XYZ file of C-alpha atoms in Angstrom:
419
model
C -11.884 -35.065 -28.310
C -12.393 -31.654 -29.877
C -11.095 -28.600 -28.118
C -13.771 -26.338 -26.607
C -14.397 -23.205 -28.673
C -13.550 -19.999 -26.904
C -16.456 -17.585 -26.590
C -16.385 -14.094 -24.891
C -14.824 -12.319 -22.013
C -16.355 -9.615 -19.823
C -14.272 -7.085 -17.735
C -15.163 -4.494 -15.152
C -13.682 -1.841 -12.989
C -14.611 -1.094 -9.385
C -13.702 1.012 -6.487
C -11.566 4.259 -6.521
C -10.028 4.995 -9.894
C -6.222 5.378 -10.442
C -3.860 6.611 -13.086
C -3.038 3.018 -14.068
C -6.365 1.203 -13.959
C -6.939 1.554 -17.645
C -3.613 0.176 -18.513
C -4.834 -3.149 -16.858
C -7.940 -2.865 -19.011
C -5.851 -2.557 -22.054
C -3.866 -5.522 -20.903
C -6.995 -7.649 -20.459
C -8.262 -6.708 -23.853
C -5.110 -7.367 -25.815
C -4.456 -10.706 -24.116
C -8.044 -11.941 -24.680
C -7.767 -11.037 -28.324
C -4.424 -12.726 -28.591
C -5.743 -15.824 -27.012
C -8.650 -16.183 -29.461
C -11.700 -14.866 -27.638
C -14.405 -13.413 -29.877
C -15.532 -10.471 -27.916
C -14.372 -8.494 -24.919
C -17.269 -6.804 -23.211
C -16.814 -4.021 -20.734
C -19.235 -3.535 -17.882
C -20.425 0.068 -17.458
C -20.009 0.865 -13.802
C -18.869 -2.533 -12.757
C -21.239 -5.262 -11.458
C -23.907 -2.711 -10.645
C -24.072 -1.683 -14.213
C -24.010 -5.308 -15.370
C -27.138 -5.983 -13.324
C -28.751 -3.197 -15.177
C -27.749 -4.753 -18.502
C -25.093 -2.011 -19.301
C -22.079 -3.036 -21.198
C -20.110 -2.267 -24.283
C -18.046 -4.065 -26.967
C -14.583 -2.949 -26.307
C -13.519 -3.545 -29.890
C -15.609 -0.520 -30.796
C -13.446 1.631 -28.485
C -9.936 0.067 -28.866
C -9.542 -0.135 -32.651
C -5.880 0.797 -33.214
C -2.631 0.632 -31.420
C -2.935 4.361 -30.836
C -6.299 3.790 -29.085
C -4.640 1.250 -26.793
C -1.756 3.669 -25.940
C -4.181 6.539 -25.266
C -6.206 4.241 -22.934
C -3.014 3.413 -20.965
C -2.532 7.099 -20.502
C -6.228 7.887 -19.693
C -6.830 8.390 -15.865
C -10.006 7.339 -14.092
C -11.966 4.272 -14.817
C -12.741 4.273 -18.503
C -15.641 1.859 -18.096
C -16.987 3.706 -15.025
C -16.679 2.335 -11.531
C -18.913 1.347 -8.583
C -18.989 0.644 -4.888
C -21.629 -2.151 -5.070
C -21.540 -4.729 -2.338
C -22.975 -8.052 -3.458
C -25.128 -9.663 -0.828
C -24.183 -13.031 0.553
C -25.697 -15.769 -1.570
C -28.125 -16.894 1.172
C -29.392 -13.325 1.521
C -30.370 -12.706 -2.100
C -29.811 -15.608 -4.504
C -31.882 -13.694 -7.113
C -29.044 -11.231 -7.599
C -26.666 -14.083 -8.454
C -29.208 -15.739 -10.763
C -29.646 -12.469 -12.570
C -25.821 -11.968 -13.058
C -25.341 -15.480 -14.266
C -28.196 -15.330 -16.736
C -26.637 -12.252 -18.248
C -23.253 -14.015 -18.452
C -25.015 -16.898 -20.177
C -26.752 -14.676 -22.604
C -23.511 -13.010 -23.441
C -21.684 -16.414 -23.801
C -19.050 -15.402 -21.287
C -16.169 -17.817 -20.458
C -14.108 -15.435 -18.342
C -15.032 -12.604 -15.934
C -12.231 -10.191 -14.976
C -12.712 -7.621 -12.240
C -10.110 -4.824 -11.807
C -10.360 -3.490 -8.296
C -9.187 -3.518 -4.608
C -10.422 -5.138 -1.466
C -14.121 -4.780 -2.016
C -13.805 -5.800 -5.725
C -12.017 -8.973 -4.542
C -15.052 -9.663 -2.301
C -17.104 -9.596 -5.489
C -14.779 -12.176 -7.214
C -14.834 -14.356 -4.160
C -18.706 -14.447 -3.990
C -19.213 -14.936 -7.789
C -16.646 -17.714 -7.979
C -18.215 -19.468 -5.012
C -21.678 -19.271 -6.612
C -20.258 -20.684 -9.791
C -18.944 -23.748 -7.885
C -22.222 -24.258 -6.125
C -24.183 -24.106 -9.421
C -21.619 -25.957 -11.655
C -21.073 -22.962 -13.870
C -17.967 -22.975 -16.133
C -17.493 -19.183 -16.054
C -13.965 -18.403 -14.543
C -13.710 -15.439 -12.269
C -10.309 -13.717 -11.761
C -9.422 -10.639 -9.918
C -6.880 -8.005 -11.237
C -5.466 -5.780 -8.370
C -5.856 -2.084 -8.385
C -5.750 0.479 -5.504
C -3.709 3.597 -4.786
C -4.072 2.580 -1.081
C -1.701 -0.374 -1.659
C -3.474 -2.401 0.998
C -4.212 -5.705 -0.680
C -2.903 -8.772 0.970
C -0.437 -11.225 -0.486
C 0.767 -8.836 -3.163
C 4.033 -6.818 -2.849
C 2.217 -3.796 -4.105
C -0.758 -2.846 -6.266
C -0.893 -1.144 -9.637
C -1.911 2.473 -9.097
C 0.013 2.900 -5.961
C 3.409 3.716 -7.641
C 1.875 6.651 -9.742
C 0.004 8.088 -6.666
C 3.182 7.934 -4.670
C 5.128 9.651 -7.401
C 2.478 12.357 -7.511
C 2.446 12.797 -3.772
C 6.186 12.976 -3.494
C 6.359 15.491 -6.278
C 3.536 17.636 -4.863
C 4.802 17.696 -1.317
C 8.179 18.795 -2.623
C 6.561 21.655 -4.535
C 4.491 22.621 -1.497
C 7.656 22.781 0.630
C 9.325 24.913 -1.959
C 6.380 27.332 -1.944
C 6.526 27.522 1.667
C 10.069 28.738 1.647
C 9.025 31.854 -0.298
C 6.650 33.215 2.348
C 7.698 35.291 5.200
C 5.330 35.480 8.208
C 5.931 37.107 11.613
C 4.795 33.995 13.658
C 5.844 31.402 11.124
C 3.465 29.050 9.232
C 2.351 25.499 9.266
C 1.070 23.716 6.266
C -0.881 20.416 6.708
C -1.215 18.185 3.647
C -3.998 15.649 3.806
C -3.362 12.437 1.871
C -5.615 9.494 1.061
C -5.438 6.259 2.929
C -8.326 5.241 5.373
C -6.471 2.692 7.483
C -3.199 2.120 5.697
C -0.485 4.715 5.466
C 1.289 3.689 2.212
C 0.279 6.899 0.455
C 0.993 9.296 3.322
C 4.428 7.729 3.765
C 5.169 8.512 0.170
C 5.442 12.089 1.144
C 8.926 11.224 2.347
C 9.931 10.670 -1.230
C 10.230 14.566 -1.556
C 13.336 14.354 0.676
C 16.617 14.658 -1.254
C 19.701 16.864 -1.824
C 17.559 19.881 -2.648
C 14.708 19.284 -0.218
C 14.522 18.298 3.441
C 11.189 16.733 2.897
C 8.133 17.136 5.204
C 8.852 17.918 8.815
C 6.542 15.148 10.152
C 4.478 12.333 8.752
C 1.443 10.795 10.566
C 0.135 7.450 9.397
C -3.219 5.800 10.434
C -1.527 2.619 11.785
C -0.822 4.455 15.067
C -3.187 6.378 17.295
C -3.022 10.221 16.883
C -2.746 12.520 19.902
C -3.879 16.110 19.123
C -2.091 17.778 22.071
C 1.135 15.908 21.218
C 0.774 17.056 17.647
C 0.377 20.632 18.706
C 3.439 20.420 20.918
C 5.506 18.909 18.118
C 4.513 21.836 15.817
C 5.585 24.438 18.598
C 9.019 22.688 18.805
C 9.400 22.747 14.957
C 8.522 26.380 14.657
C 11.300 27.206 17.124
C 13.744 25.705 14.522
C 12.344 27.049 11.236
C 9.620 29.486 9.974
C 7.838 27.226 7.527
C 6.615 23.693 8.498
C 5.086 21.191 6.275
C 3.298 18.178 7.726
C 1.823 15.153 5.921
C -1.071 13.400 7.529
C -3.405 10.569 6.466
C -7.122 11.357 6.047
C -7.618 8.404 8.336
C -5.666 9.290 11.445
C -7.653 8.698 14.604
C -7.566 8.977 18.294
C -6.851 6.004 20.596
C -10.515 5.279 20.913
C -10.894 4.905 17.107
C -12.497 8.375 16.481
C -11.343 9.828 13.149
C -9.855 13.225 13.424
C -12.062 14.305 10.567
C -15.042 13.610 12.656
C -14.025 16.045 15.266
C -14.620 18.900 12.858
C -16.951 17.383 10.342
C -20.515 16.192 10.816
C -20.720 14.373 7.524
C -22.739 11.117 7.887
C -22.146 9.638 4.426
C -21.298 5.934 4.558
C -20.835 3.809 1.401
C -22.227 0.254 0.708
C -19.245 -1.318 2.427
C -19.646 0.807 5.667
C -16.792 3.123 4.888
C -17.291 6.600 6.360
C -16.404 9.536 4.142
C -13.195 11.127 5.415
C -12.447 14.780 4.637
C -11.576 17.860 6.463
C -8.810 16.336 8.602
C -6.213 18.927 7.685
C -8.612 21.742 7.950
C -9.529 20.762 11.518
C -5.909 20.425 12.609
C -5.081 23.888 11.135
C -7.989 25.416 13.081
C -6.504 23.815 16.257
C -2.998 25.115 15.474
C -4.329 28.607 14.759
C -6.109 28.736 18.156
C -3.323 27.168 20.131
C -0.243 28.643 18.587
C -1.594 31.728 16.639
C 0.543 31.144 13.573
C -0.512 31.235 10.009
C -1.916 27.850 8.858
C -2.802 26.355 5.515
C -4.682 23.057 4.833
C -4.153 21.252 1.492
C -6.149 18.291 0.547
C -4.775 16.429 -2.409
C -8.099 14.527 -2.793
C -8.835 12.934 -6.123
C -5.751 14.735 -7.699
C -3.479 11.939 -6.298
C -5.392 9.207 -8.141
C -6.050 11.023 -11.422
C -2.653 12.563 -12.119
C -1.805 10.655 -15.321
C 0.562 13.405 -16.234
C 2.831 12.286 -13.337
C 2.339 8.563 -13.816
C 5.091 6.133 -13.073
C 6.460 4.131 -16.118
C 6.956 1.096 -13.820
C 3.339 1.432 -12.569
C 1.838 1.696 -16.041
C 3.836 -1.300 -17.350
C 2.995 -3.509 -14.458
C -0.630 -2.511 -14.610
C -0.754 -3.822 -18.251
C 1.156 -6.903 -17.262
C -1.211 -7.831 -14.399
C -4.231 -7.245 -16.717
C -2.742 -9.698 -19.169
C -1.881 -12.090 -16.400
C -5.354 -12.042 -15.030
C -6.761 -12.823 -18.494
C -4.114 -15.562 -19.030
C -5.032 -17.143 -15.593
C -8.663 -17.265 -16.461
C -7.993 -18.664 -19.905
C -5.907 -21.423 -18.408
C -8.691 -22.418 -15.994
C -8.082 -20.433 -12.821
C -11.096 -19.138 -10.945
C -11.453 -17.601 -7.541
C -7.964 -16.184 -7.837
C -6.341 -12.808 -7.938
C -3.092 -12.027 -9.709
C -0.353 -10.728 -7.323
C 3.008 -9.142 -7.914
C 6.111 -10.707 -6.524
C 9.152 -8.541 -5.903
C 12.365 -10.371 -6.924
C 14.889 -7.646 -6.109
C 15.121 -3.920 -5.325
C 18.343 -3.115 -7.121
C 17.949 -3.735 -9.904
C 14.189 -3.687 -9.542
C 12.677 -6.895 -10.761
C 9.123 -8.333 -10.260
C 6.872 -11.071 -11.566
C 3.345 -12.206 -11.211
C 1.543 -15.309 -9.891
C -1.985 -16.039 -8.811
C -3.333 -16.457 -5.287
C -6.606 -17.700 -3.701
C -8.961 -14.664 -3.568
C -10.493 -16.002 -0.354
C -7.132 -15.173 1.413
C -7.175 -11.588 -0.071
C -10.834 -10.292 0.006
C -11.783 -8.200 3.093
C -8.283 -8.137 4.332
C -5.950 -5.064 4.795
C -2.224 -4.940 4.520
C -0.931 -2.136 6.753
C 2.488 -0.462 6.856
C 4.728 -2.613 9.203
C 5.330 -1.035 12.538
C 9.064 -1.222 12.117
C 8.728 0.881 8.943
C 7.414 3.795 11.164
C 9.874 5.610 13.504
C 9.621 4.848 17.171
C 8.001 8.284 17.951
C 5.438 7.717 15.138
C 6.082 10.970 13.241
C 7.961 9.634 10.188
C 8.816 6.556 8.087
C 12.013 4.663 8.011
C 14.573 4.111 5.237
C 13.099 0.596 4.802
C 9.865 2.274 3.725
C 11.655 4.495 1.211
C 13.629 1.528 -0.215
C 10.375 -0.218 -0.784
C 8.584 2.546 -2.522
C 11.257 4.270 -4.562
C 11.556 1.573 -7.310
C 7.823 1.808 -7.909
C 7.852 5.501 -9.018
C 10.630 5.269 -11.600
C 10.252 6.478 -15.189
C 7.783 8.644 -16.951
C 5.015 7.937 -19.381
C 5.001 10.417 -22.297
C 1.587 11.916 -22.836
C 0.208 12.225 -26.256
C -0.083 16.040 -26.453
C -2.618 18.015 -28.435
C -2.620 21.778 -28.309
C -0.415 21.573 -25.209
C -2.721 19.341 -23.271
C -2.655 15.498 -22.844
C -5.034 13.569 -25.026
C -7.075 10.718 -23.568
C -9.046 8.027 -25.209
C -12.379 9.542 -26.442
C -15.107 7.989 -28.419
C -17.981 10.478 -29.364
C -21.188 9.778 -27.479
C -19.518 7.366 -25.003
C -19.409 9.705 -21.992
C -23.240 10.192 -22.185
C -23.560 6.468 -21.491
C -21.679 6.584 -18.220
């Protein structure tokens, strides 16, 4: 019996970009080529762009080893991302028929999707439809999210680099605060991403060391936030020192579930997955502190900087992102479908980790939160267990390819106009 001839692969990126997502893309491409696939297509803006017939041949973009290295060091989603929610099959079968017709026309054997919770929902639905219709296309998810909230994996590529940036930036903010003298003191509130999971905000504690005390308080969204108690905490801190730095998650909320950002921000934007836009939490709290205490305040929102800072990327993160991209391609090539690659931690010191695949149905639409025992009893900091978990993920640097003093990213003339 003759062995089936390998045809083509298609890969997409979805959800919030990271400093490591393109390293996974490079891993998918290299492994697909090494395993004998003819073409590796890239969806422009994920499955949403695929539905519009938008895709490229990655061989026209990754032509040399230097191109691949530049891609690993390029932040944001090179292929363009999306937040497109596939309907349930019974709601709109036509969408699935259109996708599978495109895959058939492109002679696709393997479909790799690099993303987080919502992206794994896409892999789950497409793999289910393939089973129902008897399609041979294999669908495998490759984890990505700075939020680090995917189930069944020790951590997600993208998180380590974001955590490294946050620890570095908070340390610099603290240092800056030392230099300012104010009569009534000052409070700096740093707003960090993380809707329901505090993995990123907790990383602010990485700034603590022999030369830095770290932030004075850290508030994660895993616990209800009490505004009056927060104000009182700040009063007490100001009695001990003149410059206070507090890290808060954008997703902190009151006991009834109201986001703090909603108390001072009337935005009504909601994405396709029902996520409200969260912004202005630090600004609102600074306004409250100014009114209640009368001290100088400053709100700092790291915003997209924490997910785009390739100049501060973790070497461990970039290498693991590349490896999970390759592992996703390998799994699909060997017959897996409806699966996601996960990272298994084998030891902390020395840090060692490996990969395996898990059923995406046990991952999609689930959230992994910071354990309660990794948050201090009073809810205003993280424990040493949290630090021990995160610190190995931020180790090492990735040397940028510098041109005229600025990092060079992968660039193909005319490509940006297609996005």
